[in-house]
XYZ file of C-alpha atoms in Angstrom:
493
model
C 123.828 127.966 130.141
C 120.119 127.950 130.702
C 117.228 127.836 127.836
C 114.392 130.088 127.868
C 112.231 127.188 128.845
C 114.444 126.582 131.986
C 114.473 130.282 132.906
C 110.545 130.392 132.458
C 110.149 127.321 134.594
C 112.186 128.806 137.390
C 110.182 131.985 137.237
C 106.964 129.824 137.618
C 108.164 128.207 140.752
C 108.988 131.668 142.444
C 105.437 131.532 144.065
C 105.131 128.041 145.312
C 101.486 128.269 146.384
C 100.497 129.414 142.786
C 102.715 126.909 141.134
C 101.134 123.924 143.156
C 97.690 125.342 141.948
C 98.801 125.258 138.502
C 100.256 121.838 138.291
C 96.908 120.159 137.006
C 97.009 122.769 134.093
C 100.411 122.240 132.951
C 101.537 119.635 130.228
C 102.945 116.679 131.871
C 105.897 117.045 129.494
C 107.032 119.795 131.791
C 107.205 117.869 134.929
C 110.590 116.569 134.407
C 112.196 120.017 134.157
C 109.879 121.282 137.003
C 111.249 118.675 139.091
C 114.925 119.554 138.404
C 114.309 123.056 139.040
C 112.421 122.669 142.193
C 115.080 120.188 143.418
C 117.934 122.631 142.562
C 116.282 125.644 144.085
C 114.868 123.905 147.117
C 111.418 124.561 146.294
C 110.235 122.197 148.865
C 106.419 122.762 148.650
C 106.378 122.270 144.856
C 108.668 119.388 145.027
C 106.461 117.471 147.427
C 103.454 118.270 145.340
C 105.279 117.214 142.016
C 106.045 113.730 143.543
C 102.506 113.641 145.009
C 100.966 114.067 141.501
C 103.753 112.632 139.351
C 102.096 111.463 136.052
C 104.508 108.910 134.906
C 105.287 105.206 136.034
C 108.886 106.100 136.712
C 110.479 108.974 138.849
C 114.273 108.479 138.328
C 116.879 110.634 139.950
C 119.475 109.492 137.425
C 117.170 110.722 134.619
C 116.097 113.921 136.050
C 118.866 115.308 137.779
C 121.713 114.850 135.220
C 122.954 117.432 132.729
C 120.063 118.074 130.279
C 119.231 120.198 127.149
C 117.810 123.083 129.187
C 120.559 123.073 132.047
C 124.128 121.938 132.190
C 124.176 121.305 135.813
C 124.417 117.642 136.837
C 122.898 117.395 140.319
C 123.963 113.872 140.758
C 127.668 114.910 140.952
C 126.702 117.086 144.070
C 125.762 116.194 147.679
C 121.734 116.183 147.614
C 120.030 118.977 149.558
C 118.563 117.690 152.772
C 115.436 119.833 152.267
C 114.975 118.537 148.832
C 115.322 114.858 149.741
C 112.913 115.271 152.732
C 110.424 116.998 150.401
C 110.661 114.029 147.921
C 110.175 111.518 150.704
C 107.082 113.568 152.178
C 105.618 113.723 148.629
C 105.943 109.928 148.380
C 104.252 109.590 151.812
C 101.421 111.774 150.947
C 100.836 109.843 147.677
C 100.568 106.539 149.535
C 98.229 108.120 151.905
C 95.899 109.652 149.213
C 92.988 107.433 148.119
C 92.581 106.626 144.434
C 90.618 109.157 142.507
C 87.036 108.563 141.737
C 84.925 109.999 139.000
C 84.904 113.423 140.892
C 88.505 113.685 141.821
C 91.317 115.138 140.015
C 92.557 112.633 137.316
C 95.900 114.108 136.488
C 97.860 112.622 139.393
C 96.716 109.038 138.761
C 96.423 108.992 134.987
C 99.746 107.056 135.074
C 100.285 105.656 138.616
C 103.797 106.101 140.033
C 105.153 102.406 140.387
C 108.866 103.155 140.670
C 110.790 105.889 142.694
C 114.624 105.460 141.715
C 116.799 107.314 144.179
C 119.854 105.372 143.120
C 123.193 107.259 141.908
C 123.348 109.816 144.724
C 126.873 111.142 145.130
C 128.584 109.231 147.924
C 131.903 111.053 148.378
C 132.674 110.011 151.977
C 133.655 113.502 153.058
C 132.562 115.112 156.358
C 128.989 115.842 156.576
C 127.606 119.222 155.485
C 124.552 120.071 157.515
C 122.729 121.298 154.524
C 123.427 118.124 152.479
C 122.672 114.409 152.869
C 125.205 111.759 152.846
C 124.493 108.119 151.759
C 124.043 107.212 155.271
C 121.344 109.988 155.799
C 119.631 108.889 152.660
C 119.489 105.287 153.767
C 118.209 106.194 157.250
C 115.506 108.551 155.869
C 114.127 106.003 153.467
C 114.197 103.404 156.054
C 112.329 105.492 158.501
C 109.609 106.141 155.869
C 109.238 102.378 155.222
C 108.822 101.611 158.976
C 106.519 104.634 159.529
C 104.414 103.380 156.562
C 104.111 99.986 157.910
C 103.197 101.134 161.504
C 100.854 103.927 160.474
C 98.891 102.128 157.710
C 96.602 104.059 155.449
C 95.250 107.314 156.972
C 92.469 107.804 154.497
C 89.447 105.397 153.659
C 88.977 103.767 150.261
C 90.981 101.440 148.091
C 94.313 100.498 149.129
C 96.975 102.574 147.408
C 98.856 101.169 144.314
C 102.431 99.921 145.595
C 105.474 102.019 144.950
C 108.816 100.371 144.573
C 111.616 102.667 145.948
C 115.153 101.783 144.553
C 118.048 102.926 146.681
C 121.622 102.382 147.488
C 122.132 101.185 151.067
C 124.997 101.715 153.329
C 124.908 99.823 156.773
C 127.246 99.244 159.638
C 127.035 97.894 163.180
C 125.126 101.084 164.503
C 122.480 101.091 161.664
C 121.992 97.515 161.099
C 118.924 96.775 163.364
C 117.226 99.934 161.998
C 117.763 99.012 158.435
C 116.675 95.311 158.802
C 113.459 96.454 160.372
C 112.959 98.851 157.253
C 113.471 95.872 154.963
C 111.172 93.685 156.884
C 108.549 96.399 156.996
C 108.556 96.859 153.252
C 107.566 93.322 152.593
C 103.922 93.420 151.725
C 103.802 97.232 152.280
C 102.670 99.699 149.781
C 106.299 101.129 149.858
C 108.572 98.352 148.789
C 112.173 98.998 149.420
C 114.541 97.455 146.671
C 118.380 97.720 147.242
C 120.433 98.220 144.059
C 123.889 98.645 145.609
C 124.594 97.321 149.141
C 127.604 98.535 151.188
C 128.219 96.987 154.534
C 131.015 97.927 156.753
C 132.434 96.305 159.785
C 129.241 94.070 160.029
C 129.432 90.774 161.731
C 128.976 87.592 159.761
C 125.603 86.644 160.939
C 124.269 90.110 160.553
C 125.622 90.281 157.037
C 123.879 87.035 156.152
C 120.412 88.157 157.784
C 120.690 91.366 155.696
C 121.509 89.491 152.405
C 118.387 87.285 153.092
C 116.072 90.163 153.136
C 117.185 91.800 149.716
C 115.342 91.394 146.556
C 117.191 88.888 144.291
C 116.160 90.578 141.085
C 117.290 94.098 142.110
C 120.702 93.836 143.621
C 123.608 94.950 141.340
C 126.465 95.225 143.835
C 127.512 93.793 147.031
C 130.421 95.476 148.881
C 131.604 94.182 152.138
C 134.362 96.243 153.762
C 136.376 96.136 156.870
C 134.607 92.937 157.827
C 137.885 90.777 158.134
C 135.942 87.705 157.153
C 138.775 85.228 156.428
C 138.013 82.157 154.346
C 135.767 80.703 156.872
C 133.497 83.767 157.176
C 133.585 84.026 153.395
C 132.553 80.459 152.895
C 129.464 81.130 155.188
C 128.457 84.264 153.422
C 129.196 83.590 149.742
C 126.309 81.179 149.016
C 123.817 83.924 150.168
C 125.521 86.395 147.658
C 125.519 83.809 145.036
C 121.739 83.541 144.937
C 121.781 87.041 143.259
C 121.884 85.969 139.806
C 121.974 89.569 138.408
C 124.872 90.420 140.551
C 127.311 92.436 138.443
C 129.954 93.733 141.012
C 131.319 91.766 144.115
C 133.674 93.739 146.375
C 135.272 91.708 149.089
C 138.125 92.813 151.289
C 140.680 91.355 153.784
C 140.042 87.616 152.709
C 143.040 85.971 154.529
C 143.902 82.246 153.998
C 147.708 81.768 154.274
C 148.871 79.646 151.342
C 152.276 79.225 152.928
C 150.798 77.284 155.930
C 147.483 75.865 154.298
C 145.213 73.889 156.816
C 142.825 71.270 155.798
C 139.891 73.564 156.799
C 141.321 76.577 154.862
C 141.605 74.611 151.804
C 138.128 73.222 152.080
C 136.877 76.685 152.690
C 138.820 78.098 149.599
C 137.467 75.235 147.345
C 133.853 75.913 148.523
C 134.462 79.689 147.811
C 135.630 78.851 144.334
C 132.712 76.679 143.677
C 130.212 79.403 144.761
C 132.063 81.938 142.550
C 131.227 79.740 139.578
C 127.524 80.310 139.993
C 127.706 83.986 139.049
C 126.525 84.544 135.539
C 126.570 88.306 135.049
C 129.487 89.183 137.314
C 131.659 91.866 135.476
C 133.599 93.485 138.470
C 135.523 91.825 141.129
C 137.564 93.385 144.017
C 139.497 91.476 146.401
C 141.443 94.200 148.047
C 144.020 93.306 150.799
C 143.397 89.679 150.425
C 146.195 87.191 150.333
C 146.003 85.703 146.771
C 149.707 84.709 146.238
C 149.672 81.998 143.449
C 146.083 81.455 143.547
C 144.718 83.933 141.149
C 144.306 81.336 138.491
C 142.266 79.181 140.877
C 139.997 82.281 141.439
C 139.533 83.542 138.050
C 139.300 80.192 136.288
C 135.769 79.547 138.016
C 134.189 82.686 136.693
C 131.619 81.993 133.763
C 132.339 85.305 131.965
C 135.273 87.691 131.414
C 135.668 90.504 134.066
C 135.752 94.222 132.922
C 136.924 95.546 136.346
C 139.328 93.856 138.542
C 140.837 95.125 141.666
C 143.728 93.319 143.460
C 145.228 96.070 145.625
C 147.567 94.814 148.268
C 147.090 91.058 147.301
C 150.894 90.073 147.302
C 150.658 88.874 143.708
C 153.554 86.758 142.339
C 154.964 86.688 138.810
C 152.918 83.684 137.948
C 149.653 85.405 139.022
C 150.333 88.389 136.364
C 151.336 85.893 133.779
C 147.993 83.962 134.169
C 146.014 87.070 134.128
C 147.760 88.353 130.894
C 146.992 85.011 129.194
C 143.412 84.659 130.575
C 140.203 85.745 128.693
C 139.871 88.497 131.226
C 142.883 90.670 130.035
C 141.279 91.549 126.692
C 138.026 92.787 128.323
C 139.370 94.857 131.270
C 138.224 98.331 131.349
C 139.556 98.941 134.976
C 142.589 97.465 136.652
C 143.901 98.140 140.011
C 147.261 96.494 141.080
C 148.087 98.990 143.941
C 150.331 97.820 146.607
C 151.781 94.895 144.679
C 155.655 95.229 143.903
C 156.086 95.492 140.212
C 159.626 96.669 140.357
C 161.440 93.156 140.256
C 160.539 89.843 138.654
C 156.781 90.991 138.420
C 157.628 93.816 135.958
C 157.804 91.769 132.653
C 154.591 89.826 133.583
C 152.887 93.153 134.406
C 154.053 94.657 130.974
C 152.543 91.465 129.334
C 149.225 92.187 131.085
C 149.321 95.785 130.011
C 149.958 94.732 126.323
C 147.110 92.246 126.654
C 144.486 94.766 127.907
C 145.697 97.857 125.925
C 142.763 97.978 123.515
C 140.122 98.114 126.387
C 141.711 99.785 129.468
C 140.249 103.073 130.589
C 141.527 103.126 134.182
C 144.679 102.010 135.568
C 145.547 102.261 139.336
C 149.202 101.590 140.377
C 149.656 103.369 143.701
C 152.554 102.156 145.667
C 154.039 99.726 143.278
C 157.563 100.572 143.730
C 157.765 101.864 140.070
C 161.028 104.040 139.829
C 162.121 105.909 136.702
C 163.815 102.742 135.186
C 160.666 100.634 135.492
C 158.425 103.635 134.213
C 160.592 104.180 131.187
C 160.767 100.575 130.333
C 156.994 100.454 130.489
C 156.125 103.647 128.657
C 156.151 102.151 125.179
C 153.510 99.486 126.222
C 151.594 102.145 128.457
C 151.187 104.581 125.624
C 149.528 101.890 123.454
C 146.550 102.156 125.919
C 144.988 104.820 123.727
C 141.638 104.825 125.419
C 143.137 105.294 128.843
C 141.279 108.120 130.833
C 142.671 107.737 134.362
C 146.342 106.787 135.500
C 147.231 106.550 139.319
C 150.808 106.429 140.242
C 150.734 107.947 143.643
C 153.276 106.589 146.206
C 155.956 105.456 143.602
C 159.572 106.565 143.727
C 159.560 108.798 140.566
C 161.707 111.673 139.712
C 160.851 114.953 138.082
C 162.676 113.591 135.055
C 160.491 110.486 134.805
C 157.345 112.457 135.277
C 158.350 114.774 132.504
C 159.066 111.788 130.317
C 155.671 110.392 130.994
C 153.935 113.594 130.288
C 155.609 113.908 126.965
C 154.779 110.389 125.824
C 151.479 110.516 126.987
C 150.487 112.916 124.290
C 149.320 109.981 122.241
C 146.729 109.132 124.719
C 143.983 111.599 123.503
C 141.466 110.280 126.166
C 143.578 110.813 129.230
C 141.938 113.203 131.563
C 143.547 112.552 135.036
C 146.972 111.671 136.292
C 147.430 111.130 139.924
C 151.283 111.240 140.347
C 153.736 111.113 143.412
C 155.552 113.794 144.867
C 158.907 113.480 142.987
C 161.856 112.118 144.839
C 163.719 115.382 144.076
C 161.295 117.161 146.423
C 162.411 115.070 149.444
C 165.509 115.565 151.862
C 167.674 112.813 152.703
C 165.506 110.008 151.033
C 166.788 106.494 151.470
C 167.141 104.327 148.298
C 165.192 102.669 147.264
C 162.577 104.416 149.480
C 159.752 102.288 151.092
C 156.266 103.369 150.341
C 155.691 104.333 153.877
C 158.554 106.705 153.808
C 157.132 108.360 150.554
C 153.780 108.579 152.200
C 155.015 110.075 155.541
C 158.158 112.052 154.867
C 157.934 115.770 154.403
C 158.812 117.354 151.227
C 160.369 120.776 150.238
C 157.236 122.824 149.455
C 159.195 125.363 147.413
C 160.862 122.736 145.033
C 157.330 121.067 144.725
C 155.773 124.408 143.609
C 158.511 124.633 140.877
C 157.656 120.997 139.964
C 153.913 121.848 139.635
C 154.640 124.989 137.564
C 156.723 123.250 135.083
C 154.269 120.324 134.676
C 151.453 122.947 133.990
C 153.624 124.770 131.530
C 154.258 121.548 129.657
C 150.783 120.652 129.504
C 149.909 124.184 128.150
C 152.768 123.847 125.496
C 151.401 120.583 124.271
C 147.689 121.756 124.091
C 146.533 119.572 126.976
C 145.425 122.137 129.610
C 142.163 119.972 130.189
C 144.378 117.100 131.584
C 144.517 117.091 135.170
C 147.906 116.349 136.834
C 147.539 116.062 140.671
C 148.962 114.637 143.822
C 145.438 114.550 145.405
C 144.444 110.950 146.190
C 141.477 112.086 148.287
C 139.850 114.027 145.467
C 137.480 111.265 144.495
C 138.844 111.188 140.991
C 138.930 107.512 140.392
C 135.854 106.276 138.397
C 133.341 103.801 139.605
C 133.240 100.772 137.311
C 129.697 101.621 136.473
C 130.457 105.002 135.380
C 133.150 103.935 132.773
């Protein structure tokens, strides 16, 4: 639904030249809505002029493009339009190249100099590129090009130097874009356009390049470091971690494929692990830790005991956890603070089941997001866990994909979860009833790769849907879609 103010604003922007001429006459209180409408409708001429004449110290995408009183559409949940993003960047460039107003120039655009352009929070869904929208890679490249051009071109108009503008962005970098992004970060030092990274995601980046990039980032701005597919090992991690630990405001650290075989420890490996633990103890604001696909068997107590504050999000997917690891976590200060827990890929069907249930009990009061993909949970284990699982009354998301559950088990889960009023999404497996000739117990690889009987599964979906309707929970999504980007980011919980 749109308000009359929104509809009037949209009408005003139909003729872009006239709207640009009218901007100095409009109350500045209308600028936020003007920006959202112009961004939504791709009114690029107006959008560029809005940024050029922005009358507030802050222009924040997260504030301006969310659902508001005038329009329920949340643009941050959509891929941004390429045209609109380019218009914003052009408006910023024009602003930097415009001299400060004197006594005879228009005062509106500099009554409150824009100091911060916050472009963080854009949707990064990882799907194939749509030519009409910008991915996170595109946004990173566009901002980087602007920084480099600003430094190379300098001011184009005479007069006082422009007031510096801090541009806050979430950056993604890989081997191909590393040199380009490094040049942009270097160019922004001492430039009127200062690039400030909030969340850094580096993929398949060599160790020396990762270190060089970290050294160029503002220590006061960085919130998250996410290193993916780097296969660092303990040696590489021991080189990188002190450069990460200097970011004292870091709230989220995501490391993957950290291998140090505890079954055949070496002197160097143990030294590197101890050094890594010592560096982890330097973080004072860390709330999320992800160590996916890292060998942590029997070492979780050493890792978590070094942290200064309890974690709220812990991802330990495919970490070969042992019963003692789960028991330690259940008894640690972290358990009672966890909002998000990911134990995917750890076998919870045998001796790990009881410790896992203890962990679930300890975190029941706070848990919002639980991911248990490929944990070898069959009906027996699920039914034994349901009394504890249903005590997680604040749970919003439950991921069970890749577990050998039957239709009977799923129906029992659906019925018992009626007590979980906040539950919105359940990602469930294809029931074992829908496979032909399935070995038992079925390996996760078989469940993921074997074909299913589509006719049987259609009947399963219909029955689950009817059960949801009958219990008044049509708003709860039960799905097998693991690629639907339904899992919540920690910062959105």
